[in-house]
């Protein structure tokens, strides 16, 4: 009898593990894997957090400064629009960024319901790694009093551009002011492909193909009288 119970329990455990593996969400493509690592938190998904940052930056550059592609200008525009509740995420999010979000959402420790979990191990590490110590202290003070939220955090960023030099702060902005707001979007009614940039990036490794030299058409002298 004990042997039978053991076998049943073993089968249940194996079935549970297999089903968990099947349910695990993975990102099909890392478009920015060759860029520097954004955070170093040993979360087990630091590479995903880096991808999340660079995908966010690409989206806001495409939305707010598609011609000159100035990242700082795009950040300022996004933060300003966020504070004014005019981000229009439905017109900003691209299919790749949505795919990144789907994987982020599967990391349960990152979230407290539909909100970012500021006390999670990964977010705590990111905040503690922010270079601007004044801003870092403010964030930790808000956390300690359970009063941290993006509406309080965003306004000071209008006069603080250290995110342009600090990928930890930039990652926190991406997670808190961008991805955590995706829960307000009904993606079944949005065509994200419309947000793809119209112009394709230049491939500097691609050699131009030499156009064939046009041969001059020889003049037909038939029937002409030449002396």
Short mmCIF file of C-alpha atoms in Angstrom, two decimals:
data_model
loop_
_atom_site.label_atom_id
_atom_site.label_comp_id
_atom_site.label_asym_id
_atom_site.label_seq_id
_atom_site.Cartn_x
_atom_site.Cartn_y
_atom_site.Cartn_z
CA UNK A 1 0.00 0.00 0.00
CA UNK A 2 2.82 2.40 0.94
CA UNK A 3 4.56 1.62 -2.35
CA UNK A 4 1.40 2.41 -4.29
CA UNK A 5 0.97 5.74 -2.45
CA UNK A 6 4.62 6.59 -3.12
CA UNK A 7 4.19 5.89 -6.84
CA UNK A 8 1.06 8.03 -7.02
CA UNK A 9 2.79 10.88 -5.19
CA UNK A 10 5.80 10.60 -7.52
CA UNK A 11 3.56 10.79 -10.59
CA UNK A 12 1.78 13.86 -9.20
CA UNK A 13 5.09 15.60 -8.49
CA UNK A 14 6.40 14.89 -12.00
CA UNK A 15 3.14 16.04 -13.56
CA UNK A 16 3.19 19.23 -11.51
CA UNK A 17 6.78 20.02 -12.49
CA UNK A 18 6.08 19.40 -16.17
CA UNK A 19 2.98 21.62 -16.10
CA UNK A 20 4.97 24.40 -14.39
CA UNK A 21 7.63 24.24 -17.08
CA UNK A 22 4.98 24.43 -19.78
CA UNK A 23 3.40 27.45 -18.07
CA UNK A 24 6.71 29.30 -17.86
CA UNK A 25 6.71 32.37 -20.07
CA UNK A 26 9.86 33.02 -22.07
CA UNK A 27 10.83 35.83 -24.39
CA UNK A 28 11.19 34.58 -27.95
CA UNK A 29 13.71 37.22 -28.99
CA UNK A 30 16.20 39.47 -27.18
CA UNK A 31 16.74 42.35 -29.56
CA UNK A 32 19.19 44.23 -27.33
CA UNK A 33 21.30 41.40 -25.96
CA UNK A 34 24.46 43.00 -27.36
CA UNK A 35 23.96 46.21 -25.34
CA UNK A 36 25.53 46.72 -21.88
CA UNK A 37 23.81 45.09 -18.93
CA UNK A 38 21.39 47.58 -17.38
CA UNK A 39 21.23 46.10 -13.87
CA UNK A 40 23.28 43.67 -11.84
CA UNK A 41 20.93 42.26 -9.23
CA UNK A 42 21.34 38.47 -9.59
CA UNK A 43 17.57 38.26 -9.93
CA UNK A 44 17.72 35.35 -12.33
CA UNK A 45 16.21 37.59 -15.00
CA UNK A 46 18.61 40.54 -15.16
CA UNK A 47 18.79 40.01 -18.92
CA UNK A 48 15.02 40.48 -19.14
CA UNK A 49 15.21 43.70 -17.10
CA UNK A 50 17.87 44.99 -19.49
CA UNK A 51 15.71 44.10 -22.48
CA UNK A 52 12.79 45.85 -20.82
CA UNK A 53 14.78 49.07 -20.45
CA UNK A 54 16.10 49.19 -23.99
CA UNK A 55 12.73 48.25 -25.50
CA UNK A 56 11.08 51.04 -23.49
CA UNK A 57 13.68 53.57 -24.65
CA UNK A 58 13.22 52.54 -28.26
CA UNK A 59 9.45 52.95 -27.97
CA UNK A 60 9.56 56.45 -26.46
CA UNK A 61 12.20 57.61 -28.95
CA UNK A 62 10.03 56.36 -31.82
CA UNK A 63 7.01 58.12 -30.31
CA UNK A 64 8.44 61.42 -29.10
CA UNK A 65 11.52 62.10 -31.21
CA UNK A 66 11.41 59.91 -34.33
CA UNK A 67 13.45 62.32 -36.48
CA UNK A 68 16.52 63.15 -34.39
CA UNK A 69 16.18 60.13 -32.04
CA UNK A 70 17.41 62.09 -29.03
CA UNK A 71 16.91 59.82 -26.04
CA UNK A 72 17.01 62.57 -23.41
CA UNK A 73 14.40 64.58 -25.28
CA UNK A 74 12.21 61.49 -25.53
CA UNK A 75 12.53 60.83 -21.78
CA UNK A 76 11.58 64.42 -20.95
CA UNK A 77 8.56 64.27 -23.25
CA UNK A 78 7.40 60.94 -21.85
CA UNK A 79 7.78 62.00 -18.21
CA UNK A 80 5.98 65.29 -18.90
CA UNK A 81 3.14 63.46 -20.63
CA UNK A 82 3.02 60.89 -17.83
CA UNK A 83 2.58 63.60 -15.19
CA UNK A 84 -0.17 65.16 -17.32
CA UNK A 85 -1.80 61.74 -17.87
CA UNK A 86 -1.31 62.05 -21.64
CA UNK A 87 1.04 59.16 -22.43
CA UNK A 88 -1.35 57.46 -24.90
CA UNK A 89 0.31 54.09 -24.39
CA UNK A 90 -1.92 52.50 -27.02
CA UNK A 91 -0.05 54.61 -29.57
CA UNK A 92 3.40 53.91 -28.10
CA UNK A 93 3.70 50.22 -27.22
CA UNK A 94 5.14 47.97 -29.94
CA UNK A 95 4.68 44.19 -30.29
CA UNK A 96 8.15 43.49 -28.87
CA UNK A 97 7.57 45.65 -25.80
CA UNK A 98 4.26 43.88 -25.20
CA UNK A 99 6.09 40.54 -25.43
CA UNK A 100 8.61 41.78 -22.85
CA UNK A 101 5.75 42.82 -20.58
CA UNK A 102 4.13 39.39 -20.82
CA UNK A 103 7.30 37.80 -19.48
CA UNK A 104 7.78 40.49 -16.81
CA UNK A 105 4.22 39.86 -15.64
CA UNK A 106 5.07 36.20 -15.08
CA UNK A 107 7.69 37.19 -12.49
CA UNK A 108 5.33 37.15 -9.53
CA UNK A 109 7.70 38.76 -7.05
CA UNK A 110 7.84 41.90 -9.23
CA UNK A 111 4.16 42.68 -8.73
CA UNK A 112 1.70 43.53 -6.01
CA UNK A 113 -1.54 42.95 -7.86
CA UNK A 114 -1.43 45.25 -10.88
CA UNK A 115 1.19 47.48 -9.30
CA UNK A 116 4.96 47.23 -9.08
CA UNK A 117 6.10 45.54 -5.88
CA UNK A 118 8.54 48.11 -4.50
CA UNK A 119 9.61 45.69 -1.77
CA UNK A 120 10.57 42.87 -4.14
CA UNK A 121 14.18 41.71 -4.16
CA UNK A 122 14.82 42.95 -7.70
CA UNK A 123 13.27 46.40 -7.19
CA UNK A 124 15.04 46.84 -3.85
CA UNK A 125 18.35 46.05 -5.56
CA UNK A 126 17.64 48.48 -8.41
CA UNK A 127 16.74 51.31 -6.01
CA UNK A 128 19.79 50.64 -3.82
CA UNK A 129 21.98 50.83 -6.93
CA UNK A 130 20.74 54.26 -8.06
CA UNK A 131 23.66 56.67 -8.28
CA UNK A 132 21.77 59.80 -7.26
CA UNK A 133 21.86 59.31 -3.48
CA UNK A 134 19.35 62.08 -2.79
CA UNK A 135 16.78 60.47 -5.06
CA UNK A 136 17.65 57.05 -3.69
CA UNK A 137 17.01 58.25 -0.12
CA UNK A 138 13.69 59.75 -1.18
CA UNK A 139 12.59 56.48 -2.75
CA UNK A 140 13.60 54.47 0.31
CA UNK A 141 11.81 56.93 2.60
CA UNK A 142 8.63 56.56 0.56
CA UNK A 143 9.01 52.77 0.66
CA UNK A 144 9.48 52.72 4.43
CA UNK A 145 6.25 54.64 4.98
CA UNK A 146 4.32 52.60 2.38
CA UNK A 147 3.59 55.81 0.48
CA UNK A 148 5.58 55.06 -2.64
CA UNK A 149 3.70 55.37 -5.92
CA UNK A 150 4.52 56.59 -9.40
CA UNK A 151 2.41 59.74 -9.06
CA UNK A 152 4.69 60.92 -6.23
CA UNK A 153 7.88 59.67 -7.85
CA UNK A 154 7.40 61.15 -11.33
CA UNK A 155 7.25 64.96 -10.72
CA UNK A 156 10.79 65.29 -9.29
CA UNK A 157 12.14 63.72 -12.48
CA UNK A 158 11.24 66.87 -14.41
CA UNK A 159 14.30 68.57 -12.96
CA UNK A 160 16.45 65.46 -12.58
CA UNK A 161 17.96 63.90 -15.69
CA UNK A 162 20.38 61.51 -14.01
CA UNK A 163 18.45 58.64 -15.65
CA UNK A 164 20.37 59.49 -18.83
CA UNK A 165 23.55 58.36 -17.07
CA UNK A 166 22.19 55.70 -14.72
CA UNK A 167 20.65 52.55 -16.14
CA UNK A 168 19.38 51.49 -12.70
CA UNK A 169 17.24 54.62 -12.39
CA UNK A 170 16.23 54.32 -16.05
CA UNK A 171 15.15 50.70 -15.46
CA UNK A 172 13.08 51.73 -12.45
CA UNK A 173 11.39 54.42 -14.56
CA UNK A 174 10.67 51.91 -17.31
CA UNK A 175 9.12 49.43 -14.88
CA UNK A 176 7.17 51.93 -12.77
CA UNK A 177 6.06 54.57 -15.27
CA UNK A 178 5.65 52.34 -18.32
CA UNK A 179 5.24 48.58 -17.94
CA UNK A 180 3.20 48.73 -14.72
CA UNK A 181 0.60 50.80 -16.59
CA UNK A 182 -0.01 48.18 -19.27
CA UNK A 183 -2.77 46.70 -17.13
CA UNK A 184 -4.92 49.69 -18.15
CA UNK A 185 -4.75 48.71 -21.84
CA UNK A 186 -7.18 46.36 -23.54
CA UNK A 187 -4.69 44.87 -25.97
CA UNK A 188 -7.44 43.00 -27.81
CA UNK A 189 -8.61 46.31 -29.28
CA UNK A 190 -5.19 47.73 -30.21
CA UNK A 191 -3.17 47.09 -33.36
CA UNK A 192 0.37 47.40 -32.00
CA UNK A 193 1.89 46.96 -35.45
CA UNK A 194 0.81 50.52 -36.25
CA UNK A 195 3.36 51.75 -33.69
CA UNK A 196 6.31 50.17 -35.46
CA UNK A 197 8.78 52.79 -36.73
CA UNK A 198 8.36 53.56 -40.40
CA UNK A 199 12.07 53.95 -41.11
CA UNK A 200 14.39 51.01 -40.71
CA UNK A 201 17.74 51.38 -38.94
CA UNK A 202 20.78 51.64 -41.16
CA UNK A 203 22.91 48.52 -41.32
CA UNK A 204 26.44 49.88 -41.33
CA UNK A 205 27.83 46.41 -41.97
CA UNK A 206 25.97 46.06 -45.22
CA UNK A 207 28.02 46.98 -48.25
CA UNK A 208 26.25 48.98 -50.94
CA UNK A 209 25.66 47.18 -54.19
CA UNK A 210 27.34 48.90 -57.11
CA UNK A 211 24.76 49.89 -59.67
CA UNK A 212 25.49 48.60 -63.16
CA UNK A 213 27.04 51.20 -65.40
CA UNK A 214 24.71 52.18 -68.16
CA UNK A 215 26.24 51.77 -71.58
CA UNK A 216 25.79 54.63 -73.93
CA UNK A 217 23.50 53.83 -76.81
CA UNK A 218 25.42 53.80 -80.01
CA UNK A 219 24.07 56.14 -82.61
CA UNK A 220 22.56 54.33 -85.57
CA UNK A 221 24.23 55.70 -88.68
CA UNK A 222 22.32 53.50 -91.10
CA UNK A 223 20.99 55.47 -93.97
CA UNK A 224 23.16 58.54 -93.28
CA UNK A 225 25.49 59.83 -95.92
CA UNK A 226 28.95 60.53 -94.54
CA UNK A 227 31.57 62.22 -96.57
#
